[in-house]
Structures are given as C-alpha cells and as structure tokens.
Short mmCIF file of C-alpha atoms in Angstrom, two decimals:
data_model
loop_
_atom_site.label_atom_id
_atom_site.label_comp_id
_atom_site.label_asym_id
_atom_site.label_seq_id
_atom_site.Cartn_x
_atom_site.Cartn_y
_atom_site.Cartn_z
CA MET P 149 110.22 123.32 132.11
CA ARG P 150 110.37 126.72 130.43
CA ALA P 151 107.41 128.33 128.71
CA PRO P 152 107.97 129.10 125.03
CA GLU P 153 109.41 132.55 124.35
CA SER P 154 106.37 133.46 122.27
CA THR P 155 104.12 133.50 125.31
CA ASP P 156 102.60 136.93 125.90
CA ARG P 157 103.64 137.36 129.51
CA SER P 158 101.89 140.68 129.89
CA GLN P 159 98.55 139.04 129.31
CA GLU P 160 99.01 135.39 130.29
CA ARG P 161 100.88 136.06 133.52
CA THR P 162 101.17 133.52 136.27
CA PRO P 163 101.27 134.56 139.93
CA LEU P 164 104.66 133.88 141.41
CA LEU P 165 104.93 131.55 144.31
CA ALA P 166 107.35 132.92 146.83
CA GLU P 167 108.57 131.01 149.81
CA THR P 168 108.43 133.29 152.82
CA GLU P 169 109.82 132.89 156.28
CA THR P 170 107.81 133.74 159.37
CA HIS P 171 109.32 133.73 162.81
CA SER P 172 107.41 132.53 165.82
CA GLN P 173 109.02 131.98 169.25
CA GLY P 174 112.48 131.75 167.74
CA SER P 175 111.61 129.08 165.14
CA LYS P 176 111.26 129.43 161.38
CA LYS P 177 108.15 128.32 159.64
CA SER P 178 108.14 127.97 155.84
CA GLN P 179 104.91 128.67 154.04
CA ILE P 180 104.06 128.82 150.37
CA GLU P 181 102.47 132.11 149.45
CA VAL P 182 100.58 132.93 146.25
CA SER P 183 100.89 136.61 145.43
CA TYR P 184 99.08 138.25 142.55
CA GLU P 185 100.51 141.60 143.52
CA GLN P 186 104.07 140.33 143.33
CA SER P 187 103.52 138.88 139.87
CA ASN P 188 101.93 142.02 138.50
CA SER P 189 104.66 144.28 139.84
CA SER P 190 107.59 142.13 138.74
CA SER P 191 109.60 143.65 135.94
CA SER P 192 110.04 141.88 132.64
CA SER P 193 113.81 141.92 133.10
CA SER P 194 113.50 139.49 135.99
CA ASP P 195 111.24 137.01 134.19
CA GLU P 196 114.04 134.69 133.17
CA ASP P 197 115.52 134.64 136.67
CA ASN P 198 112.13 133.89 138.21
CA ASP P 199 111.07 131.11 135.85
CA ASP P 200 113.09 128.33 137.48
CA GLY P 201 112.02 129.45 140.95
CA PHE P 202 108.42 129.57 139.82
CA HIS P 203 108.39 126.00 138.54
CA GLU P 204 110.21 124.77 141.62
CA SER P 205 107.64 126.43 143.88
CA VAL P 206 104.59 125.42 141.87
CA TRP P 207 105.55 121.78 142.18
CA LYS P 208 105.46 122.20 145.95
CA VAL P 209 101.87 123.41 145.83
CA ILE P 210 100.22 121.33 143.13
CA PRO P 211 100.85 117.79 144.49
CA SER P 212 98.89 118.67 147.63
CA LEU P 213 95.97 119.64 145.38
CA TRP P 214 96.18 116.47 143.32
CA CYS P 215 95.20 114.42 146.34
CA GLY P 216 91.66 115.41 145.39
CA ALA P 217 92.02 114.06 141.87
CA PHE P 218 93.56 110.87 143.28
CA LEU P 219 90.66 110.37 145.71
CA SER P 220 88.06 111.03 143.04
CA ALA P 221 89.68 108.46 140.76
CA LEU P 222 90.17 105.94 143.55
CA ASP P 223 86.49 106.19 144.46
CA SER P 224 85.28 105.64 140.89
CA THR P 225 87.07 102.34 140.27
CA ILE P 226 86.75 101.02 143.82
CA ILE P 227 82.99 101.33 143.40
CA ALA P 228 83.07 99.84 139.90
CA SER P 229 84.62 96.62 141.20
CA THR P 230 82.54 96.35 144.41
CA TYR P 231 79.05 97.66 143.70
CA ALA P 232 77.78 94.25 142.56
CA THR P 233 78.94 92.73 145.86
CA ILE P 234 77.40 95.60 147.85
CA GLY P 235 74.08 95.21 146.03
CA SER P 236 74.01 91.47 146.70
CA GLU P 237 74.73 91.93 150.42
CA PHE P 238 71.75 94.27 150.78
CA ASN P 239 69.62 92.14 148.36
CA ALA P 240 69.41 95.15 146.08
CA SER P 241 71.37 94.24 142.95
CA ASP P 242 68.69 95.87 140.82
CA GLN P 243 69.43 99.12 142.68
CA ALA P 244 73.19 98.63 143.08
CA SER P 245 73.97 101.29 140.51
CA TRP P 246 72.69 103.83 143.04
CA VAL P 247 75.95 103.34 144.95
CA ALA P 248 77.57 105.18 142.06
CA THR P 249 74.61 107.22 140.83
CA SER P 250 73.83 108.84 144.20
CA TYR P 251 77.41 110.11 144.43
CA LEU P 252 77.40 111.30 140.83
CA LEU P 253 74.01 112.93 141.28
CA SER P 254 75.04 115.20 144.15
CA SER P 255 78.45 115.75 142.57
CA THR P 256 76.89 116.84 139.29
CA ALA P 257 74.38 119.14 140.96
CA LEU P 258 77.06 120.92 143.02
CA GLN P 259 79.79 120.92 140.35
CA PRO P 260 79.26 124.38 138.85
CA LEU P 261 78.90 126.02 142.26
CA TYR P 262 82.52 125.49 143.25
CA GLY P 263 83.89 127.94 140.69
CA GLY P 264 81.73 130.74 142.08
CA LEU P 265 82.30 129.69 145.69
CA SER P 266 86.07 129.74 145.25
CA ASP P 267 85.90 133.15 143.56
CA THR P 268 83.81 134.53 146.44
CA PHE P 269 85.32 132.87 149.51
CA GLY P 270 88.74 131.81 148.22
CA ARG P 271 90.29 128.60 146.91
CA LYS P 272 91.43 127.37 150.34
CA THR P 273 87.97 127.70 151.94
CA ALA P 274 86.32 125.89 149.03
CA LEU P 275 88.91 123.09 149.06
CA THR P 276 88.59 122.63 152.83
CA PHE P 277 84.80 122.45 152.49
CA ALA P 278 85.05 119.85 149.70
CA ASN P 279 87.50 117.63 151.61
CA ALA P 280 85.43 117.81 154.79
CA PHE P 281 82.24 116.64 153.11
CA PHE P 282 84.07 113.89 151.22
CA LEU P 283 85.60 112.67 154.50
CA ILE P 284 82.27 112.66 156.36
CA GLY P 285 80.50 110.88 153.51
CA SER P 286 83.19 108.22 153.06
CA PHE P 287 83.25 107.43 156.77
CA GLY P 288 79.45 107.27 156.78
CA CYS P 289 79.56 104.70 153.96
CA SER P 290 81.96 102.51 155.92
CA ILE P 291 79.59 102.26 158.90
CA SER P 292 76.24 102.10 157.04
CA SER P 293 74.00 99.26 158.21
CA THR P 294 71.26 99.70 155.59
CA PHE P 295 71.25 100.41 151.89
CA SER P 296 69.42 103.71 152.50
CA GLN P 297 72.11 104.88 154.93
CA LEU P 298 74.77 103.99 152.38
CA ILE P 299 73.05 106.02 149.66
CA VAL P 300 72.67 109.07 151.92
CA SER P 301 76.37 108.86 152.81
CA ARG P 302 77.26 108.63 149.14
CA ILE P 303 75.25 111.79 148.48
CA VAL P 304 77.21 113.59 151.21
CA ALA P 305 80.50 112.34 149.77
CA GLY P 306 79.42 113.56 146.33
CA ILE P 307 78.91 117.09 147.66
CA GLY P 308 82.60 117.11 148.55
CA GLY P 309 83.73 115.10 145.56
CA ALA P 310 82.26 117.72 143.23
CA GLY P 311 84.97 120.13 144.30
CA LEU P 312 88.00 117.85 144.54
CA GLY P 313 88.87 117.63 140.87
CA THR P 314 87.31 120.95 139.82
CA LEU P 315 89.21 123.09 142.32
CA SER P 316 92.50 121.36 141.54
CA SER P 317 92.15 122.40 137.89
CA ILE P 318 91.06 125.92 138.86
CA VAL P 319 94.13 126.42 141.06
CA VAL P 320 96.41 125.08 138.31
CA SER P 321 94.85 127.66 135.98
CA ASP P 322 95.68 130.31 138.59
CA LEU P 323 99.31 129.27 138.85
CA VAL P 324 100.43 128.02 135.44
CA PRO P 325 100.68 129.83 132.06
CA LEU P 326 98.39 128.53 129.32
CA SER P 327 101.32 127.65 127.05
CA THR P 328 102.66 125.11 129.58
CA ARG P 329 99.38 124.15 131.24
CA SER P 330 98.87 121.06 129.08
CA THR P 331 101.90 119.41 130.69
CA TYR P 332 100.58 120.06 134.18
CA ASN P 333 97.17 118.77 133.14
CA GLY P 334 98.89 115.68 131.79
CA PHE P 335 100.52 115.04 135.16
CA ALA P 336 97.21 115.70 136.93
CA ASN P 337 95.50 113.09 134.76
CA LEU P 338 98.42 110.75 135.45
CA VAL P 339 97.71 111.10 139.18
CA TYR P 340 94.05 110.48 138.40
CA GLY P 341 95.01 107.37 136.47
CA VAL P 342 97.16 106.07 139.32
CA GLY P 343 94.15 106.44 141.60
CA GLN P 344 92.07 104.40 139.18
CA VAL P 345 94.79 101.75 138.84
CA VAL P 346 94.95 101.36 142.61
CA GLY P 347 91.18 101.50 143.09
CA ALA P 348 90.10 98.75 140.70
CA PRO P 349 92.04 95.78 142.16
CA LEU P 350 91.96 97.22 145.70
CA GLY P 351 88.17 97.37 145.70
CA GLY P 352 87.98 93.84 144.34
CA TYR P 353 90.44 92.62 146.98
CA PHE P 354 88.39 94.18 149.78
CA ALA P 355 85.15 92.72 148.39
CA ASP P 356 86.67 89.23 148.21
CA THR P 357 88.46 89.31 151.59
CA ILE P 358 87.99 91.71 154.53
CA GLY P 359 84.81 93.35 153.23
CA TRP P 360 83.66 96.12 150.92
CA ARG P 361 83.39 98.66 153.78
CA TRP P 362 87.16 99.05 153.68
CA SER P 363 86.76 100.46 150.16
CA PHE P 364 85.35 103.58 151.79
CA LEU P 365 87.30 103.53 155.02
CA VAL P 366 90.68 103.51 153.22
CA GLN P 367 89.83 106.88 151.65
CA CYS P 368 89.34 108.62 155.03
CA PRO P 369 92.99 109.03 156.16
CA ILE P 370 94.05 110.25 152.70
CA THR P 371 91.27 112.84 152.73
CA LEU P 372 92.14 113.95 156.26
CA VAL P 373 95.83 114.42 155.41
CA SER P 374 94.92 116.35 152.24
CA MET P 375 92.59 118.63 154.17
CA LEU P 376 95.15 119.35 156.91
CA VAL P 377 97.90 120.10 154.39
CA ILE P 378 95.67 122.57 152.53
CA MET P 379 94.51 124.20 155.79
CA PHE P 380 97.88 124.65 157.49
CA TRP P 381 100.66 124.43 154.88
CA VAL P 382 99.51 125.85 151.57
CA SER P 383 98.36 129.41 150.96
CA LEU P 384 96.18 129.79 147.87
CA PRO P 385 94.81 132.78 145.93
CA LYS P 386 92.39 134.88 147.96
CA PRO P 387 89.31 136.58 146.52
CA HIS P 388 89.74 140.15 145.33
CA LYS P 389 87.07 141.26 147.80
CA LYS P 390 85.74 139.64 150.94
CA GLY P 391 82.84 137.36 150.14
CA HIS P 392 79.47 137.33 151.85
CA ILE P 393 76.82 134.66 151.88
CA SER P 394 74.47 137.16 150.23
CA ASP P 395 76.76 137.17 147.16
CA LEU P 396 75.74 133.62 146.31
CA ASP P 397 73.19 132.93 143.59
CA PHE P 398 70.67 131.00 145.70
CA VAL P 399 67.87 130.91 143.13
CA GLY P 400 70.17 129.70 140.37
CA SER P 401 71.85 127.15 142.65
CA ALA P 402 68.57 125.77 143.98
CA SER P 403 66.94 125.53 140.54
CA LEU P 404 70.00 123.79 139.05
CA ILE P 405 70.30 121.29 141.92
CA ALA P 406 66.56 120.52 141.76
CA ALA P 407 66.55 120.20 137.95
CA VAL P 408 69.54 117.85 137.89
CA THR P 409 68.25 115.75 140.80
CA ILE P 410 64.80 115.26 139.27
CA LEU P 411 66.30 114.43 135.88
CA MET P 412 68.67 111.84 137.38
CA LEU P 413 65.88 110.20 139.39
CA VAL P 414 63.69 109.96 136.29
CA LEU P 415 66.45 108.46 134.16
CA GLN P 416 67.17 105.88 136.85
CA SER P 417 63.57 104.67 137.09
CA ALA P 418 62.25 105.16 133.54
CA GLY P 419 61.90 101.91 131.63
CA THR P 420 62.49 99.82 134.77
CA GLU P 421 60.13 100.81 137.59
CA TYR P 422 57.85 102.90 135.36
CA ALA P 423 57.09 102.92 131.64
CA TRP P 424 58.38 105.88 129.63
CA GLY P 425 54.77 106.91 128.92
CA SER P 426 53.83 106.89 132.60
CA PRO P 427 52.87 110.20 134.27
CA ARG P 428 55.49 109.34 136.90
CA VAL P 429 58.08 109.80 134.15
CA TYR P 430 56.91 112.58 131.86
CA LEU P 431 55.55 114.90 134.57
CA PRO P 432 58.89 115.05 136.46
CA LEU P 433 60.65 115.51 133.10
CA ILE P 434 58.45 118.54 132.39
CA GLY P 435 59.20 119.84 135.89
CA SER P 436 62.92 119.36 135.37
CA PHE P 437 62.78 121.21 132.05
CA GLY P 438 60.94 124.09 133.72
CA LEU P 439 63.58 124.31 136.43
CA PHE P 440 66.35 124.39 133.81
CA VAL P 441 64.53 127.28 132.09
CA LEU P 442 64.31 129.09 135.44
CA PHE P 443 68.01 128.47 136.00
CA PHE P 444 69.08 129.95 132.65
CA ARG P 445 66.76 132.94 133.05
CA THR P 446 68.22 133.57 136.48
CA GLU P 447 71.81 133.32 135.25
CA ALA P 448 71.04 135.86 132.52
CA THR P 449 69.94 138.50 135.04
CA VAL P 450 71.67 137.85 138.36
CA GLU P 451 74.70 139.95 139.34
CA ASN P 452 76.95 137.02 140.34
CA PRO P 453 75.89 133.99 138.26
CA ILE P 454 77.29 130.54 139.01
CA VAL P 455 77.42 129.79 135.27
CA LEU P 456 78.41 132.44 132.75
CA LEU P 457 75.99 132.07 129.84
CA GLU P 458 78.37 133.88 127.50
CA VAL P 459 80.88 131.11 128.22
CA ILE P 460 78.63 128.06 128.13
CA THR P 461 77.00 129.15 124.87
CA SER P 462 80.21 130.10 123.06
CA ARG P 463 81.70 127.73 120.52
CA ASN P 464 84.62 125.98 122.20
CA PRO P 465 83.18 125.65 125.72
CA LEU P 466 79.95 124.23 124.31
CA MET P 467 81.59 121.87 121.80
CA CYS P 468 84.19 120.71 124.36
CA GLY P 469 81.45 120.21 126.91
CA LEU P 470 79.28 118.11 124.60
CA THR P 471 82.30 116.11 123.44
CA ASN P 472 83.06 115.30 127.07
CA LEU P 473 79.41 114.67 127.92
CA PHE P 474 79.03 111.79 125.46
CA GLY P 475 82.63 110.62 125.87
CA TYR P 476 82.19 110.33 129.62
CA MET P 477 78.90 108.50 129.18
CA ALA P 478 80.74 105.85 127.18
CA ALA P 479 83.76 105.77 129.53
CA MET P 480 81.64 105.28 132.66
CA SER P 481 79.57 102.64 130.91
CA ILE P 482 82.80 100.72 130.24
CA THR P 483 84.05 101.22 133.79
CA PHE P 484 80.92 99.74 135.35
CA ASN P 485 79.75 97.19 132.78
CA VAL P 486 83.04 95.46 131.91
CA PRO P 487 83.66 94.27 135.53
CA LEU P 488 80.00 93.19 135.73
CA PHE P 489 80.39 91.22 132.48
CA LEU P 490 83.53 89.52 133.77
CA GLN P 491 82.05 88.66 137.16
CA VAL P 492 78.71 87.35 135.92
CA VAL P 493 79.39 85.99 132.44
CA ARG P 494 83.01 84.84 132.87
CA CYS P 495 82.68 83.90 136.59
CA GLU P 496 85.72 85.95 137.62
CA THR P 497 86.26 87.23 141.15
CA ALA P 498 85.69 90.92 141.90
CA LYS P 499 89.44 91.33 142.39
CA LYS P 500 90.34 89.81 139.03
CA ALA P 501 87.55 91.62 137.18
CA GLY P 502 88.61 94.93 138.68
CA SER P 503 92.24 94.37 137.77
CA ARG P 504 91.27 94.03 134.09
CA LEU P 505 90.47 97.76 134.10
CA ILE P 506 94.15 98.51 134.64
CA ALA P 507 94.73 98.30 130.87
CA HIS P 508 92.06 100.95 130.32
CA ILE P 509 93.60 103.16 133.01
CA ILE P 510 97.17 102.75 131.75
CA GLY P 511 95.87 103.78 128.35
CA MET P 512 94.29 106.88 129.89
CA CYS P 513 97.54 107.83 131.65
CA THR P 514 99.50 107.32 128.43
CA GLY P 515 97.05 109.40 126.44
CA SER P 516 96.96 112.20 128.98
CA MET P 517 100.74 112.51 129.23
CA THR P 518 101.13 112.25 125.45
CA ALA P 519 98.54 114.99 124.92
CA GLY P 520 100.31 117.23 127.42
CA PHE P 521 103.70 116.98 125.76
CA VAL P 522 102.35 117.15 122.19
CA ILE P 523 100.23 120.23 122.90
CA GLN P 524 103.08 122.03 124.62
CA ALA P 525 105.51 121.15 121.82
CA THR P 526 103.18 122.08 118.96
CA GLN P 527 100.92 124.65 120.66
CA LYS P 528 98.06 122.86 118.87
CA TYR P 529 95.22 120.80 120.33
CA TYR P 530 92.59 120.20 117.61
CA TRP P 531 93.99 117.01 116.12
CA VAL P 532 94.90 115.70 119.54
CA ALA P 533 91.22 115.96 120.47
CA ILE P 534 90.06 114.31 117.23
CA SER P 535 92.57 111.47 117.68
CA GLY P 536 91.31 110.97 121.21
CA VAL P 537 87.70 110.43 120.17
CA LEU P 538 88.75 108.11 117.33
CA PHE P 539 90.74 105.94 119.76
CA GLU P 540 87.78 105.88 122.14
CA LEU P 541 85.52 104.80 119.28
CA LEU P 542 87.95 102.04 118.31
CA GLY P 543 88.18 100.80 121.89
CA CYS P 544 84.42 100.76 122.42
CA SER P 545 83.96 98.83 119.17
CA LEU P 546 86.50 96.22 120.31
CA ILE P 547 84.88 95.94 123.74
CA ALA P 548 81.52 95.31 122.07
CA SER P 549 83.09 92.18 120.56
CA PHE P 550 83.74 90.61 124.00
CA GLY P 551 82.38 87.08 124.21
CA THR P 552 82.47 83.96 126.33
CA GLU P 553 85.45 82.69 124.35
CA THR P 554 87.49 85.90 124.44
CA GLU P 555 91.11 85.29 125.42
CA SER P 556 92.53 86.92 128.54
CA TRP P 557 95.03 89.05 126.60
CA GLN P 558 92.24 90.40 124.41
CA TYR P 559 90.51 92.03 127.37
CA LEU P 560 93.66 94.01 128.06
CA ALA P 561 94.39 94.82 124.42
CA TYR P 562 90.82 95.96 123.70
CA LEU P 563 90.50 98.13 126.81
CA PHE P 564 93.75 100.01 126.17
CA PRO P 565 92.73 102.13 123.11
CA ALA P 566 89.52 103.26 124.82
CA GLY P 567 91.59 104.51 127.77
CA LEU P 568 94.22 106.05 125.47
CA GLY P 569 91.58 108.08 123.66
CA HIS P 570 89.95 109.17 126.91
CA GLY P 571 93.27 110.51 128.20
CA LEU P 572 93.93 112.42 124.98
CA ILE P 573 90.50 114.03 124.98
CA LEU P 574 90.63 115.02 128.66
CA SER P 575 93.74 117.14 128.22
CA ALA P 576 92.93 118.50 124.77
CA THR P 577 89.38 119.67 125.52
CA LEU P 578 90.36 121.41 128.76
CA ILE P 579 93.07 123.37 126.95
CA ALA P 580 90.67 124.11 124.08
CA LEU P 581 88.14 125.51 126.55
CA ILE P 582 90.59 127.62 128.58
CA SER P 583 92.22 129.06 125.44
CA ALA P 584 88.84 130.41 124.34
CA VAL P 585 87.88 132.36 127.49
CA LYS P 586 89.21 135.35 129.40
CA ARG P 587 91.44 134.75 132.40
CA SER P 588 88.78 136.18 134.71
CA GLN P 589 86.34 133.56 133.41
CA GLN P 590 88.61 130.53 133.80
CA ALA P 591 87.38 129.37 137.23
CA LYS P 592 83.73 129.29 136.21
CA ALA P 593 84.57 127.93 132.75
CA THR P 594 86.51 125.07 134.36
CA SER P 595 83.53 124.34 136.62
CA VAL P 596 81.29 124.19 133.56
CA SER P 597 83.72 121.76 131.91
CA TYR P 598 83.58 119.49 134.93
CA LEU P 599 79.79 119.86 135.00
CA PHE P 600 79.59 118.33 131.52
CA ARG P 601 81.92 115.53 132.62
CA SER P 602 79.80 114.85 135.69
CA PHE P 603 76.63 114.87 133.62
CA GLY P 604 78.25 112.36 131.30
CA SER P 605 79.34 110.12 134.16
CA THR P 606 75.88 110.21 135.74
CA PHE P 607 73.99 109.74 132.49
CA GLY P 608 76.29 106.91 131.42
CA VAL P 609 75.79 104.93 134.62
CA SER P 610 72.05 105.67 134.79
CA LEU P 611 71.40 104.94 131.12
CA THR P 612 73.18 101.60 130.98
CA ALA P 613 71.86 100.54 134.40
CA SER P 614 68.33 101.24 133.17
CA ILE P 615 68.99 99.31 129.96
CA ASN P 616 70.41 96.36 131.87
CA THR P 617 67.59 96.23 134.42
CA HIS P 618 64.87 96.67 131.78
CA TYR P 619 66.07 93.84 129.56
CA LEU P 620 66.91 91.52 132.45
CA GLN P 621 63.40 91.93 133.84
CA LYS P 622 62.03 91.21 130.38
CA LYS P 623 64.28 88.38 129.20
CA LEU P 624 65.03 86.38 132.36
CA PRO P 625 61.41 85.40 133.22
CA ALA P 626 60.82 84.38 129.59
CA ALA P 627 64.01 82.29 129.46
CA LEU P 628 63.23 80.53 132.76
CA SER P 629 59.49 80.09 132.20
CA ASN P 630 59.84 76.33 131.66
CA PHE P 631 61.46 75.80 135.05
CA PRO P 632 59.53 75.49 138.34
CA ASP P 633 59.37 78.87 140.10
CA GLY P 634 61.09 80.42 137.09
CA THR P 635 59.60 83.87 137.71
CA GLN P 636 60.74 83.92 141.34
CA ILE P 637 64.21 82.73 140.34
CA ALA P 638 64.42 85.50 137.72
CA HIS P 639 63.45 88.10 140.32
CA LYS P 640 66.10 86.86 142.75
CA ILE P 641 68.76 86.98 140.02
CA VAL P 642 67.87 90.60 139.23
CA THR P 643 68.09 91.61 142.90
CA SER P 644 71.26 89.62 143.64
CA VAL P 645 73.73 88.51 140.97
CA LYS P 646 75.43 86.28 143.56
CA TYR P 647 72.28 84.14 143.56
CA ILE P 648 73.34 82.75 140.17
CA ASP P 649 76.18 80.86 141.90
CA LYS P 650 73.62 78.95 144.01
CA LEU P 651 71.55 77.76 141.04
CA PRO P 652 71.75 74.40 139.23
CA LEU P 653 74.22 74.47 136.34
CA GLU P 654 71.56 74.49 133.60
CA ILE P 655 69.65 77.45 135.04
CA ALA P 656 72.87 79.31 135.89
CA SER P 657 74.10 78.87 132.31
CA ILE P 658 70.89 80.34 130.92
CA ALA P 659 71.09 83.27 133.35
CA ARG P 660 74.69 84.02 132.34
CA MET P 661 73.75 83.85 128.66
CA ILE P 662 70.97 86.40 129.23
CA TYR P 663 73.36 88.67 131.11
CA ASN P 664 75.83 88.38 128.23
CA ASN P 665 73.19 89.42 125.68
CA VAL P 666 71.91 92.29 127.81
CA LEU P 667 75.35 93.73 128.61
CA HIS P 668 76.21 93.72 124.93
CA ILE P 669 73.27 96.04 124.31
CA SER P 670 74.97 98.49 126.67
CA PHE P 671 78.29 97.95 124.89
CA TYR P 672 76.67 98.83 121.55
CA VAL P 673 75.23 101.97 123.12
CA THR P 674 78.77 103.10 124.05
CA VAL P 675 79.77 102.88 120.38
CA LEU P 676 76.84 105.12 119.43
CA LEU P 677 77.78 107.58 122.18
CA GLU P 678 81.34 107.87 120.84
CA ILE P 679 80.06 108.57 117.33
CA ILE P 680 77.97 111.44 118.72
CA SER P 681 81.01 112.67 120.70
CA LEU P 682 83.07 112.71 117.50
CA GLY P 683 80.42 114.79 115.76
CA PHE P 684 80.74 117.56 118.35
CA CYS P 685 84.53 117.33 118.56
CA LEU P 686 84.83 118.16 114.86
CA PHE P 687 83.47 121.66 115.56
CA ILE P 688 86.09 122.60 118.18
CA LYS P 689 88.07 125.65 117.00
CA GLU P 690 91.84 125.96 117.23
CA TYR P 691 92.83 129.20 119.01
CA PRO P 692 96.43 130.48 119.36
CA MET P 693 97.57 129.52 122.85
CA ASN P 694 99.53 132.76 123.37
CA ARG P 695 96.89 135.20 122.19
CA GLU P 696 95.81 138.09 124.39
CA ARG P 697 92.85 137.22 126.61
#
C-alpha cells in the first residue's frame, strides 16, 4: 500500500528494511536488517522504487512483533471467562478479581519504563526481556498450588506483559510512515481482537473440562516461539549510543511503581475490607499522592526521564490519554462483568458465557480496521475518535438493559456497538497522539499512551470489583436474614459463586436476584465512564498528518 504523495518524506522518513545475505560455512542465512543510515542516505529519486520493497519487508518483521499483542489479548479474555472458577476453587471468589488486578497492577507500573528501556538498550533487548518474564509468569500460574502463588506469578507475567503491546507499537512507529500507520495499527488491533476471540471461549472450555491451569499453560509455547524469533531472526533498531544501567531513571521508576501499587491496593480494598474513612485507606492515598509528586518532580529535573512531561501535559497526548483511561475502565468492566452476569444470573457455563464476548471482540476488530482505512483515506482522525466514543456509550447503555428475560440474540447485538466504538477509538487516539509529537519522542509518547490504557484497565476491574463486593456483602445477608444460617450462607456465596448451585432453589433464586441488581450498578457506572470519556475526546485537536515534526 503506497503512502500518499503529499507525505513529507524528508521529515517523516521510515527506515528501510533490507534483506541481507550472510555466509557461514558455505550456507546462506537471510536476516532482516533495520538500517537508519540506509534510509537517511537514500536519494529521493529512488523512493518510488523502494516503496514496494519496503512494504514487502515490513510485513516480514511486524507479524513476529504482533505475537505480543495476540498474547496480551488472549490473556485478558481467558482470565475474564475463568477467574470466577479459579476463585471458587481456592474459596476466594471475593478476591478473584486479583487474578486480573495483580497482572494489571504490575503491567501498569512498568508500562512507561519500556519506552525508555528500548531507547537505551534497544528494541530487541526490551522485547526479549518482556517475553521472558511473561513466559516465566504464565508457567508459574499453571503450576500454582495456592492462591498466593498464583497472584505472585500473575505479577511476574504482568512485568512482561507491560512491554508486549507497547513495544510492538513503538517498533511500528519506527518502521512505518505516519500517513500509512493507521492501517498497520488497524491490522495490529485485528490481531489483538483475534486473540480475544480465541481467549474467551478457550478459557471457558478449559474451565469446564480439563482445568483452568491450561489457560495459562497454552500461552507458554506461543511466548517461547515469539521470543526465539525475535532473538534469532529479526534485527530491530539499535540505540544511537550504547546504554548503561546508570542511564536509567531509578528514582522516577521506583516512585512511579510504588505510587501505582499503593493506589491499586487501596482501590481494591476500599469500601470492601475497609471503610473509605478508615486510616487504612486515606493514609496510603496520601502516601501515593506524595509519591506521584516526587515522580513528577524527578521527571522535570532528571537527564533521561522515563516520561516526558512536555509530552504528557500537552493537549493531544493528555486528552487522548484521558479518553482512553475512562474508555478502558468501561471496556474492562464489560469484559469481566458480562461473563459473571451470564454465569451467575443466567446459569450459563463458563464456556458459553465467554463465547458471548465474541460479538464485542468482532465489533472491536471491525472498528479498528475501519478506523485504519478511513484515517488513511481521509488523513483525518477527529471524527473517527468522536464516533468511537459515541458507539461505546451506546453499547454500554444497551448492556445496562440486560435482564433475566433478555433474548440470546440481544446479548450479541448489544455487545457489538461497544466493541465497535472501542476499536475506532484505539486506532484514532494513537494516531492523534503520534501526530502531535516529534519523531524522537514517539517511543516514550507511545509508552505514556499505553500507561493510560493500563490505568484504565486496572481501575475498571478494581472499581467494579469493589462495587460488586461491597454491595454483595451488604445486600446478601439482609436478603437471607430470614433463613437459618443466612449470614453464613451469604458469606459462602461471596467467597464462592459456585456455592449458589448447591443451595435450595428458593435461596439460590434470591442470591441470583441480588447478583443481578449488584452487577447492574456496575453496568450503570460504565455508562457514566463513557460520558466522561466523551468529554475529554471532544478536546482532541486535529493535526495535519504530513506536517513537519
């Protein structure tokens, strides 16, 4: 696919990928090389001849990187359709959200570091590091014998998962001109969507048949292959100067990780284990705020910051980030609460409940691909972004109308527009962000974009899990107070949703009704989140996509 002729090639120049031959012991070995020097020295008269070769070569590199996006997506929906089963097995349904939250917590904390790490030590080193940690963590989850071991393994996996999607986007920014990047981003999100489509029913199938541990084990060979391909087959951009460990911003990194971790822990326990007015809540919040202040002060003075304040505080990066923050909160709330609603309220199996998410994921793939082609054809992204949030808002409003009498086709029809909007906004906001920053800032700007997404994912799961647990602990004992041992029964239901299936029909019906009411509170919250997301999206500015940066 050719870039439009209006593209300023002297400023928005993509490194050429040249296939080189190396001879060793009489045999030829083909390796893909990324060469900034070659691109900068190429004459303009050869641009047209090189374009077709460039696109042919770039498609050899990028699919190996998209394995990371596939794994990240696979993990998200596999967990969404199995975490209730995992929580019940460990008698920890009230803490089951930690299966997702622990991963998101470490992923969010490490997200912005990968841009700086890849600038300092190179894209290949950072990608290898990310894949290795994801592999170790996933394997650890598959052999965990206690809930604590599982959570620790999820934290390790999150350290690697933080870099899988981020670095893929960074490398695409290295290789592809801005004017055609929306199409590549569309395909990347399509790969992400395929991972989600596979993950939802696959996780449910494992939970219902051979066991949830296979949900983690199945990710290990894919990760291993991805890591080996990146290590031995693909050559990626190298840093301009050799990096040293002393180049890293340790104070900024430590303060950000600590601030995010404390904040996530507080959000997970506030309103459930401790009252919002408890010192165990507001004191850590004050500490987290202080650490964020230290982080921003450090980034303003350090020589090699992990987050560029001039980027994060400028208009488009900030507005795109906040749009994604609240949009992702709503999207993750849907991903985790809809399967829970279907399993508990509608008595569906984990496999069937997970497969319902396919409509949401197909919508996301459709939206992402549509955004890619529309943005490349029009060189405009503002109204694509606005349309995306409006579709998300429509979908969340329809999902909030789910009831015990909802027809099967309605679940699919109502989930689709929410996914469609999410796909549109993913592609549009990333292009809006990249178009507003200098090329030298793109790696760290992309990391910041993914940081906002990770924050949204973590906040969305934590917020709705806290809402669900708080109201279940409040409403279930009151509803079952007239039954013998009603309080104990309510406690067992909160810690294991599978316990409902063992109860007499009358008590089980009451428990499912309470779950229905509580989950709808979370559904209404997603509508509010999308309204806030729309408010920020309106302030995104349209920049020319071929302007000099």
